[in-house]
Amino acid sequence: MKRREFIAGAIAGGTLLSGASQSTWGRKLLSLMPTAEGADSRIEVLTAEPVGTIAPEIYGHFAEHLGAVIYDGIWVGEKSKIPNIAGIRKALVDALLKIKPSVIRWPGGCFADSYDWRDGIGPRDKRPRRTNFWVDAGEWPKDAPDGPWKYDTNEFGTDDFLRFCKLSNAQPYIAANLRSLTAKDFYQWVEYCNSPAGTTTLGDMRSDKDGTKVRYWGVGNESWGCGGNFTPEEYAAEYRRFTAWVPRYGVNLAFVGAGPNGGDLDWTRRFFSKLNERRAFGAMWGWAMHHYSWNVSSGRTTDWRQGKGDAINYSEEEWYELLHEADRIDGMITECWNVMGEFDRTHRVKLVVDEWGAWFKPGSEVNNTHLLGQQSTIRDAILAGQTLDTFHRHADKVGMAAIAQLVNCLQSLFLTHEDKFIVTPTYHVFDMYSVHQGKTALRTVVTSPKPSYTRNGQPATLRGLNGSASLDGKRLVITVTNPDLKATRETEIAVRGASIKSVKGTSLTAIDTHSHNSFADPNQIQPKDANVSLTAGSLVYKFAPASVTRLDIELA
Ligand code: AHR
């Protein structure tokens, strides 16, 4: 029996959520077991063990010219009756401001590698119509009409995106075209965005002369697939060429490389090895992994279409499979980080997860122009919470992330159609969790029974409670998800090195786990105050089944 198996056995099926070094385990194990009567779970926050600052950029978003993300989502047009700010949907901006959207990635995704930024600048009525990357996607809902989602009118271009970011208080993150444009087009796009007014012809074409400068630049997207079908070695050569000379204009440019599909370590190892030949890590700020949770077939298939489930009508098995799929990101982060460190010994390059979320089969979209549009339930909220908690626990590694996608596509925070606008359960999670931004993540050890279910006829389990904690002065925030469909987890919460003065909580649950917010019933799922109090200075909290919780603790 290996040491890790022994430890896992020693805590009676519990779940360890910590990056703690093995030398500290023995000491910690003594305190892992719940001592409060009735409690079956325990959360231990170690105030003396900071993991790192939670980068606000972990709370990023992704807006691609795909289906109704831009047209019908963000962009309604300047002449629209729908309340807008220079053509941008006002309700969206207002709701976004509340959750502090640190960064927004645009224009793709796969779309990025067929986009010519020059098509989207200058007078709107002179901009060309172009065939969208997604025009032939097999997932289009039946009878989807032609429109800007198939033949892009380019009404929404760089200036509009930068305005959207400025209005929303978010930093722009632009994904450049590496497959079908040149390195010159890339550095001229940088020139267009960042050169000071009066210095360059391109800069003078910008509508906001003193506007937001763009620090984050993605050098291609999914270059192993839609972004060019490169080998890692070929992509490394392209990456070096694209980043070899790019003027700074006083901006601390941060280039992000197109990293692996999920846990593809070979892509990372071969790319980093090739980059290392030229010692080129100085030209890379971040390495972007993508991880979608889509296969709920319990191992019956790996087919991209067949493996997906429905967004609303899912079985208990699919519930657990999806959350288990999402939880795999924890190991992927550690493994990818370790491979990066084989070459980038001082870890100059940060890990970026700029596409993550649930991906279901078509059928729950709110309109047939919404390619890859899907509904959201409390299952998606738990997925979002557990993923954000995972990023916090890896605050020393993850420098930026973006959920896919912002509106009307995949695990959206918003659903819109014409003048209708609602927020999804995932939005509420971002609202509950955004307080972690910029705070110090603390090592947090969670032990709880694992939910069990039947997976393709066999008994299976997955991680139980999942959580993280951050500290800001005397203010401690703990966020926790309970994926168990039936069990309430009575949990003893211990804060090592401090005592608790007061506590309050917020919780997101659903009476029916298939329910969802809709245009007709927009508040089916929304957060509520949680029933939590201290008893003689100690904190025991009952995490409801299928819930997301935030505990706001004031330390003495
Ligand atoms: O988010 C949808 C698509 O998923 C993106 O365009 C692409 O990068 C990924 O495969």
XYZ file of C-alpha atoms and ligand atoms in Angstrom:
566
model
C 0.000 0.000 0.000
C 1.363 3.429 -0.926
C 1.518 6.297 1.547
C -1.208 8.249 -0.243
C -3.566 5.235 -0.213
C -2.898 4.799 3.466
C -3.772 8.418 4.200
C -6.932 8.193 2.126
C -7.962 5.093 4.054
C -7.107 6.688 7.373
C -9.706 9.385 6.982
C -12.512 6.930 6.339
C -13.433 7.763 2.787
C -12.931 11.476 3.354
C -11.707 13.959 0.802
C -8.502 15.906 1.237
C -8.556 19.273 -0.421
C -5.148 20.679 0.021
C -1.852 21.115 -1.673
C -0.147 20.603 1.692
C 3.254 18.990 1.610
C 3.377 15.395 2.769
C 5.516 16.350 5.766
C 2.598 18.254 7.244
C 0.054 15.489 6.798
C 0.801 13.605 9.986
C 0.221 16.707 12.067
C -2.970 17.555 10.241
C -4.496 14.097 10.269
C -4.870 14.271 14.007
C -7.349 17.082 13.601
C -9.169 15.927 10.495
C -11.890 13.884 12.083
C -15.015 15.794 13.093
C -15.459 16.061 16.838
C -18.774 17.899 17.026
C -21.637 15.587 17.842
C -23.631 14.741 14.719
C -21.060 16.187 12.315
C -19.853 13.850 9.572
C -17.593 16.366 7.842
C -14.910 18.833 8.722
C -13.338 21.904 7.161
C -10.060 23.061 8.559
C -8.700 26.451 7.480
C -4.992 26.973 8.146
C -4.462 30.712 8.569
C -0.692 30.286 8.789
C -0.510 28.573 5.396
C -1.220 31.078 2.621
C -1.286 29.567 -0.871
C -1.104 32.834 -2.796
C -3.167 35.792 -3.907
C -6.308 34.848 -5.787
C -5.789 36.620 -9.107
C -8.900 38.693 -9.879
C -8.352 37.520 -13.469
C -9.537 34.050 -12.415
C -13.011 35.622 -12.564
C -12.808 36.154 -16.307
C -15.341 35.709 -19.101
C -15.300 34.683 -22.708
C -17.279 36.258 -25.562
C -16.944 34.685 -28.992
C -18.624 35.484 -32.294
C -20.560 32.251 -31.953
C -24.343 31.920 -32.170
C -25.942 34.657 -30.067
C -23.056 35.659 -27.811
C -22.366 38.909 -29.649
C -25.481 39.458 -31.784
C -28.589 39.234 -29.525
C -26.356 38.875 -26.445
C -23.957 41.790 -26.058
C -24.712 43.831 -29.151
C -28.258 45.084 -29.767
C -27.320 48.043 -31.955
C -27.350 51.773 -31.396
C -30.821 52.190 -32.909
C -32.414 49.395 -30.882
C -35.387 49.966 -28.564
C -33.650 47.658 -26.110
C -31.883 49.872 -23.564
C -28.275 50.132 -24.724
C -25.102 52.111 -24.306
C -23.704 52.830 -27.757
C -25.294 49.595 -29.015
C -24.265 47.434 -26.050
C -27.060 45.845 -23.992
C -27.351 47.955 -20.845
C -28.880 45.257 -18.622
C -25.856 43.081 -19.315
C -23.405 45.809 -18.370
C -25.340 46.609 -15.180
C -25.422 42.967 -14.064
C -21.781 42.423 -14.994
C -20.582 45.376 -12.946
C -22.063 43.736 -9.863
C -19.876 40.633 -10.184
C -16.612 42.447 -10.994
C -15.730 40.830 -14.322
C -11.962 41.143 -14.168
C -11.240 40.234 -17.772
C -13.165 39.429 -20.970
C -11.682 37.279 -23.732
C -12.701 37.989 -27.344
C -13.283 37.372 -30.326
C -12.848 33.568 -29.988
C -12.407 30.627 -29.546
C -12.163 28.964 -32.905
C -13.569 32.122 -34.483
C -10.384 33.996 -33.568
C -8.276 32.135 -36.101
C -10.480 33.165 -39.011
C -11.083 36.755 -37.891
C -9.512 39.752 -39.567
C -9.617 42.622 -37.097
C -9.520 45.134 -39.948
C -13.058 44.039 -40.934
C -14.419 45.339 -37.637
C -13.035 48.886 -37.546
C -14.048 52.175 -39.170
C -17.546 53.364 -40.109
C -20.033 50.628 -39.261
C -21.945 50.849 -42.541
C -18.757 50.313 -44.527
C -17.727 47.130 -42.748
C -17.771 43.924 -44.823
C -19.963 40.882 -44.209
C -17.933 37.726 -43.697
C -18.717 34.060 -43.330
C -18.516 33.097 -39.666
C -16.292 30.190 -38.610
C -19.339 28.413 -37.170
C -21.548 28.630 -40.264
C -21.472 24.891 -40.963
C -21.586 23.621 -37.378
C -23.628 20.451 -37.032
C -25.168 21.725 -33.798
C -27.231 24.563 -35.299
C -30.810 24.310 -34.050
C -33.369 23.379 -36.674
C -34.351 26.131 -39.108
C -31.837 28.616 -37.732
C -32.191 31.612 -40.064
C -29.286 33.386 -41.713
C -28.113 36.487 -39.884
C -24.984 38.020 -38.375
C -24.438 34.800 -36.404
C -23.750 33.045 -39.743
C -22.605 35.955 -41.911
C -20.935 38.407 -39.596
C -21.784 42.040 -40.329
C -18.791 43.108 -38.259
C -20.976 45.672 -36.504
C -19.197 44.657 -33.316
C -15.456 45.084 -33.689
C -12.389 46.038 -31.699
C -13.600 49.507 -30.646
C -16.946 48.086 -29.561
C -15.292 45.330 -27.588
C -12.967 47.794 -25.875
C -15.962 50.001 -25.061
C -17.786 46.987 -23.624
C -14.773 46.235 -21.412
C -14.511 49.836 -20.273
C -18.222 49.976 -19.424
C -17.989 46.689 -17.513
C -14.774 47.577 -15.727
C -13.032 44.545 -17.208
C -9.630 44.201 -18.803
C -9.674 43.143 -22.460
C -8.009 39.886 -23.475
C -7.772 39.566 -27.251
C -7.162 36.233 -28.970
C -5.180 36.839 -32.162
C -5.438 34.972 -35.435
C -2.405 32.729 -35.886
C -3.846 30.246 -38.392
C -4.862 32.611 -41.202
C -3.186 35.985 -40.607
C 0.461 36.976 -40.313
C 2.721 38.113 -37.496
C 2.537 41.580 -39.060
C -1.255 41.606 -38.748
C -0.793 40.671 -35.116
C 1.607 43.437 -34.189
C -0.425 45.945 -36.170
C -3.519 44.988 -34.160
C -1.447 45.717 -31.056
C -0.480 49.013 -32.669
C -4.135 49.811 -33.397
C -5.126 49.173 -29.778
C -2.160 50.488 -27.859
C -0.227 53.145 -29.766
C -0.731 56.556 -28.172
C -2.959 59.077 -29.965
C -1.078 61.064 -32.558
C 1.760 58.570 -32.995
C 0.547 56.096 -35.641
C -1.964 56.090 -38.464
C -3.589 52.956 -37.068
C -3.818 54.393 -33.554
C -5.512 57.490 -34.943
C -8.191 55.295 -36.513
C -9.228 54.065 -33.063
C -12.492 55.587 -31.877
C -11.404 56.047 -28.261
C -8.028 57.724 -28.661
C -7.166 57.535 -24.964
C -9.112 54.350 -24.337
C -8.369 51.068 -22.633
C -5.046 49.559 -23.591
C -4.821 45.826 -24.189
C -2.367 43.946 -22.024
C -3.471 40.329 -22.571
C -3.001 38.799 -26.026
C -3.744 35.191 -26.884
C -1.382 33.936 -29.588
C -3.860 31.728 -31.428
C -6.483 29.431 -29.940
C -6.546 25.641 -29.686
C -3.660 25.489 -32.124
C -3.749 21.691 -31.802
C -7.225 21.770 -33.439
C -9.328 24.506 -35.049
C -6.443 26.942 -34.621
C -4.286 25.293 -37.267
C -3.965 21.610 -36.459
C -0.300 22.186 -35.604
C 2.084 19.819 -33.908
C 3.448 21.273 -30.649
C 6.798 21.861 -32.370
C 5.208 23.696 -35.293
C 3.126 25.810 -32.949
C 6.178 26.663 -30.836
C 7.945 27.968 -33.955
C 4.907 30.056 -34.891
C 4.543 31.302 -31.334
C 8.161 32.475 -31.255
C 7.778 34.233 -34.597
C 4.550 36.010 -33.584
C 5.997 37.230 -30.308
C 9.538 38.006 -31.503
C 8.893 41.691 -32.077
C 5.792 43.414 -30.792
C 5.994 47.082 -29.777
C 5.091 47.772 -26.153
C 3.872 51.405 -26.144
C 4.436 51.374 -22.397
C 2.052 48.446 -21.876
C 3.308 45.430 -19.961
C 2.158 43.009 -22.657
C 1.178 39.533 -21.501
C 1.187 36.857 -24.227
C -0.799 33.695 -23.688
C 0.033 30.502 -25.562
C -2.592 28.040 -26.751
C -2.192 25.263 -24.216
C -3.585 21.762 -23.943
C -6.960 20.235 -24.445
C -7.729 19.086 -20.902
C -5.000 16.826 -19.579
C -2.956 16.498 -22.785
C 0.492 16.601 -21.175
C 2.217 15.676 -24.429
C 1.144 18.995 -25.996
C 2.571 20.937 -23.047
C 5.761 18.914 -22.741
C 6.662 19.075 -26.429
C 5.776 22.779 -26.748
C 7.731 23.767 -23.647
C 10.663 21.645 -24.701
C 10.743 23.384 -28.109
C 10.352 26.855 -26.590
C 13.142 26.029 -24.191
C 15.557 25.477 -27.112
C 15.474 29.243 -27.653
C 15.006 30.101 -23.962
C 11.821 31.882 -24.989
C 9.837 31.806 -21.733
C 10.318 35.563 -21.391
C 7.908 35.880 -24.322
C 5.136 34.036 -22.527
C 2.998 35.207 -19.622
C 0.445 32.421 -19.596
C -0.264 28.957 -20.950
C -3.944 28.354 -21.638
C -5.590 25.048 -20.899
C -9.206 24.308 -21.917
C -11.410 21.899 -20.028
C -15.049 21.266 -20.849
C -17.226 18.874 -18.857
C -19.292 17.115 -21.461
C -19.036 13.334 -21.301
C -21.741 11.980 -19.005
C -21.860 8.554 -20.627
C -20.080 6.860 -17.703
C -17.411 5.493 -20.019
C -19.865 4.004 -22.521
C -18.486 6.238 -25.288
C -15.870 8.872 -25.965
C -17.773 10.202 -28.970
C -17.989 14.020 -28.813
C -21.694 14.038 -29.751
C -22.919 10.771 -28.233
C -21.244 11.386 -24.892
C -23.144 14.561 -24.098
C -26.266 14.786 -21.968
C -29.186 17.163 -21.664
C -28.891 20.428 -19.746
C -32.136 19.961 -17.813
C -33.377 16.404 -18.156
C -30.590 14.358 -16.658
C -30.429 11.215 -14.558
C -28.780 10.933 -11.148
C -25.893 9.157 -12.848
C -25.426 12.057 -15.277
C -25.539 14.529 -12.399
C -22.593 12.860 -10.703
C -20.721 12.124 -13.909
C -20.770 15.762 -14.951
C -19.526 16.998 -11.584
C -16.874 14.313 -11.535
C -15.747 15.333 -15.038
C -15.475 18.936 -13.861
C -13.500 17.923 -10.790
C -10.805 16.368 -12.979
C -9.499 19.889 -13.511
C -7.863 19.755 -10.087
C -5.429 17.027 -11.153
C -5.010 18.547 -14.624
C -3.795 21.830 -13.117
C -1.226 20.102 -10.928
C 0.007 17.818 -13.690
C 0.241 20.526 -16.329
C 2.021 22.831 -13.857
C 4.546 20.127 -13.069
C 5.315 19.546 -16.749
C 5.691 23.310 -17.328
C 8.146 23.345 -14.422
C 10.344 20.696 -16.046
C 11.442 23.430 -18.482
C 10.354 26.724 -16.952
C 12.157 25.964 -13.710
C 11.242 29.210 -11.943
C 7.624 29.102 -13.097
C 7.653 32.424 -14.869
C 4.694 31.248 -16.950
C 1.286 31.184 -15.266
C -1.413 28.663 -15.971
C -4.506 30.103 -17.655
C -7.787 28.207 -17.999
C -9.484 30.398 -20.560
C -12.299 28.021 -21.504
C -14.084 25.939 -18.897
C -17.623 24.858 -18.125
C -20.395 22.418 -18.955
C -21.189 21.524 -22.548
C -24.527 19.801 -23.213
C -26.202 18.536 -26.346
C -28.422 20.988 -28.255
C -32.096 21.316 -27.335
C -32.403 23.689 -24.381
C -31.341 26.887 -26.197
C -33.825 29.759 -25.798
C -33.906 30.585 -29.503
C -32.841 28.824 -32.683
C -30.154 31.389 -33.500
C -28.395 30.460 -30.266
C -25.849 27.941 -31.499
C -24.501 25.999 -28.475
C -27.010 27.811 -26.271
C -28.073 25.828 -23.223
C -30.048 26.147 -20.016
C -28.539 25.998 -16.532
C -29.641 24.312 -13.328
C -28.237 24.050 -9.820
C -25.935 21.357 -11.252
C -24.181 24.055 -13.295
C -23.972 26.285 -10.234
C -22.210 23.527 -8.303
C -19.872 22.935 -11.235
C -19.011 26.646 -11.285
C -18.487 26.811 -7.537
C -16.291 23.736 -7.345
C -14.184 24.947 -10.278
C -13.656 28.405 -8.777
C -12.797 26.786 -5.433
C -10.255 24.616 -7.252
C -8.685 27.703 -8.845
C -8.422 29.324 -5.405
C -6.671 26.289 -4.004
C -4.218 26.594 -6.897
C -3.837 30.361 -6.520
C -0.074 29.951 -6.792
C -0.472 28.473 -10.294
C -3.609 29.821 -11.987
C -3.172 33.413 -13.148
C -6.286 33.795 -15.236
C -9.416 31.880 -16.252
C -12.526 32.437 -18.330
C -15.797 30.538 -18.170
C -17.293 29.599 -21.527
C -19.196 31.627 -22.381
C -20.595 34.920 -21.145
C -24.063 34.926 -22.663
C -26.326 32.584 -24.683
C -23.652 29.954 -25.177
C -22.569 26.912 -23.133
C -22.365 27.630 -19.388
C -23.583 31.204 -19.663
C -24.145 33.674 -16.892
C -26.880 35.342 -18.920
C -29.619 34.336 -21.325
C -31.087 36.965 -23.596
C -33.354 37.174 -26.578
C -34.381 40.500 -28.056
C -35.600 42.520 -25.041
C -35.633 39.533 -22.655
C -32.797 39.127 -20.206
C -32.182 36.802 -17.255
C -29.308 35.646 -15.124
C -28.526 31.951 -14.636
C -27.552 30.057 -11.447
C -23.925 30.337 -12.613
C -24.239 34.131 -12.433
C -25.301 33.826 -8.799
C -22.215 31.757 -8.037
C -19.957 34.428 -9.546
C -21.837 36.992 -7.495
C -21.349 34.969 -4.306
C -17.707 34.142 -5.012
C -16.343 37.398 -6.481
C -15.444 38.608 -2.982
C -12.473 36.195 -3.114
C -10.791 38.310 -5.830
C -7.411 39.638 -4.771
C -7.622 37.949 -1.350
C -5.113 35.493 0.084
C -6.073 31.875 -0.482
C -5.463 29.780 2.626
C -4.703 26.125 2.682
C -7.983 24.415 3.428
C -8.479 20.771 4.312
C -11.933 19.343 3.751
C -12.978 15.870 4.760
C -16.428 14.526 4.061
C -18.094 11.302 2.985
C -18.124 10.735 -0.752
C -21.476 10.506 -2.535
C -21.949 7.101 -4.115
C -23.869 6.265 -7.241
C -24.196 3.601 -9.883
C -21.919 4.187 -12.864
C -22.661 2.027 -15.864
C -23.942 -0.681 -13.516
C -20.990 -0.473 -11.124
C -20.695 1.264 -7.749
C -18.863 4.601 -7.984
C -18.059 7.602 -5.832
C -16.855 11.143 -6.291
C -15.442 13.878 -4.114
C -17.825 15.104 -1.438
C -17.730 18.648 -0.109
C -15.415 20.849 -2.133
C -14.291 24.259 -0.965
C -11.745 26.990 -0.440
C -11.038 29.887 1.878
C -9.520 33.342 1.549
C -8.463 35.940 4.057
C -8.388 39.722 4.018
C -7.406 41.145 7.390
C -9.974 39.784 9.819
C -12.374 38.823 7.070
C -12.400 35.160 6.175
C -14.569 33.829 3.348
C -15.213 30.112 2.922
C -17.041 28.831 -0.129
C -18.261 25.253 -0.369
C -20.227 23.073 -2.752
C -22.093 19.933 -1.761
C -22.638 17.685 -4.805
C -24.606 15.069 -2.883
C -28.160 14.911 -4.197
C -29.579 13.655 -0.917
C -27.237 14.071 2.025
C -26.996 17.173 4.164
C -23.411 17.446 5.395
C -23.207 18.580 8.969
C -19.747 20.100 9.105
C -17.488 21.271 11.846
C -15.503 24.305 10.694
C -12.218 24.985 12.432
C -10.041 28.018 11.796
C -6.503 27.188 12.916
C -4.622 30.154 14.384
C -7.654 32.381 14.940
C -11.024 32.403 16.603
C -14.331 33.227 15.041
C -16.160 36.348 16.197
C -19.203 36.254 13.956
C -20.533 34.499 10.904
C -23.201 34.891 8.284
C -23.902 32.925 5.170
C -25.490 32.793 1.750
C -26.666 29.667 0.050
C -27.860 28.664 -3.400
C -30.078 25.593 -3.639
C -33.030 24.359 -5.665
C -36.038 22.401 -4.463
C -36.158 20.673 -7.829
C -32.651 20.016 -9.156
C -33.960 20.211 -12.726
C -35.478 23.653 -12.314
C -33.942 26.673 -14.004
C -34.470 30.360 -14.449
C -36.457 31.257 -17.535
C -37.807 34.408 -19.153
C -41.209 33.528 -17.637
C -39.804 32.654 -14.219
C -36.472 34.445 -13.832
C -36.003 33.897 -10.093
C -36.551 30.157 -9.688
C -32.998 29.822 -8.446
C -31.458 32.637 -6.470
C -29.299 32.920 -3.369
C -30.805 33.171 0.082
C -29.451 34.025 3.507
C -28.226 30.894 5.221
C -29.173 29.849 8.718
C -25.823 29.913 10.496
C -24.677 30.856 13.968
C -21.894 30.275 16.448
C -22.381 28.053 19.477
C -19.923 28.866 22.247
C -17.417 30.092 19.670
C -17.525 26.969 17.522
C -19.031 26.715 14.103
C -21.026 23.796 12.812
C -22.877 24.270 9.549
C -25.264 21.994 7.687
C -24.515 22.119 3.966
C -27.769 21.325 2.169
C -27.794 18.660 -0.552
C -26.994 20.029 -4.020
C -25.930 23.438 -2.787
C -23.390 26.227 -3.089
C -22.612 28.172 0.092
C -20.598 31.177 1.124
C -19.721 31.774 4.763
C -18.550 35.260 5.742
C -16.587 35.018 8.924
C -15.219 37.810 11.043
C -12.194 36.742 13.027
C -11.579 38.026 16.542
O -16.424 27.659 -26.679
C -16.716 27.007 -27.860
C -15.473 26.497 -28.572
O -14.871 25.510 -27.796
C -14.372 27.495 -28.778
O -14.566 28.259 -29.903
C -13.173 26.635 -28.929
O -11.985 27.258 -28.538
C -13.505 25.404 -28.109
O -13.275 24.235 -28.790
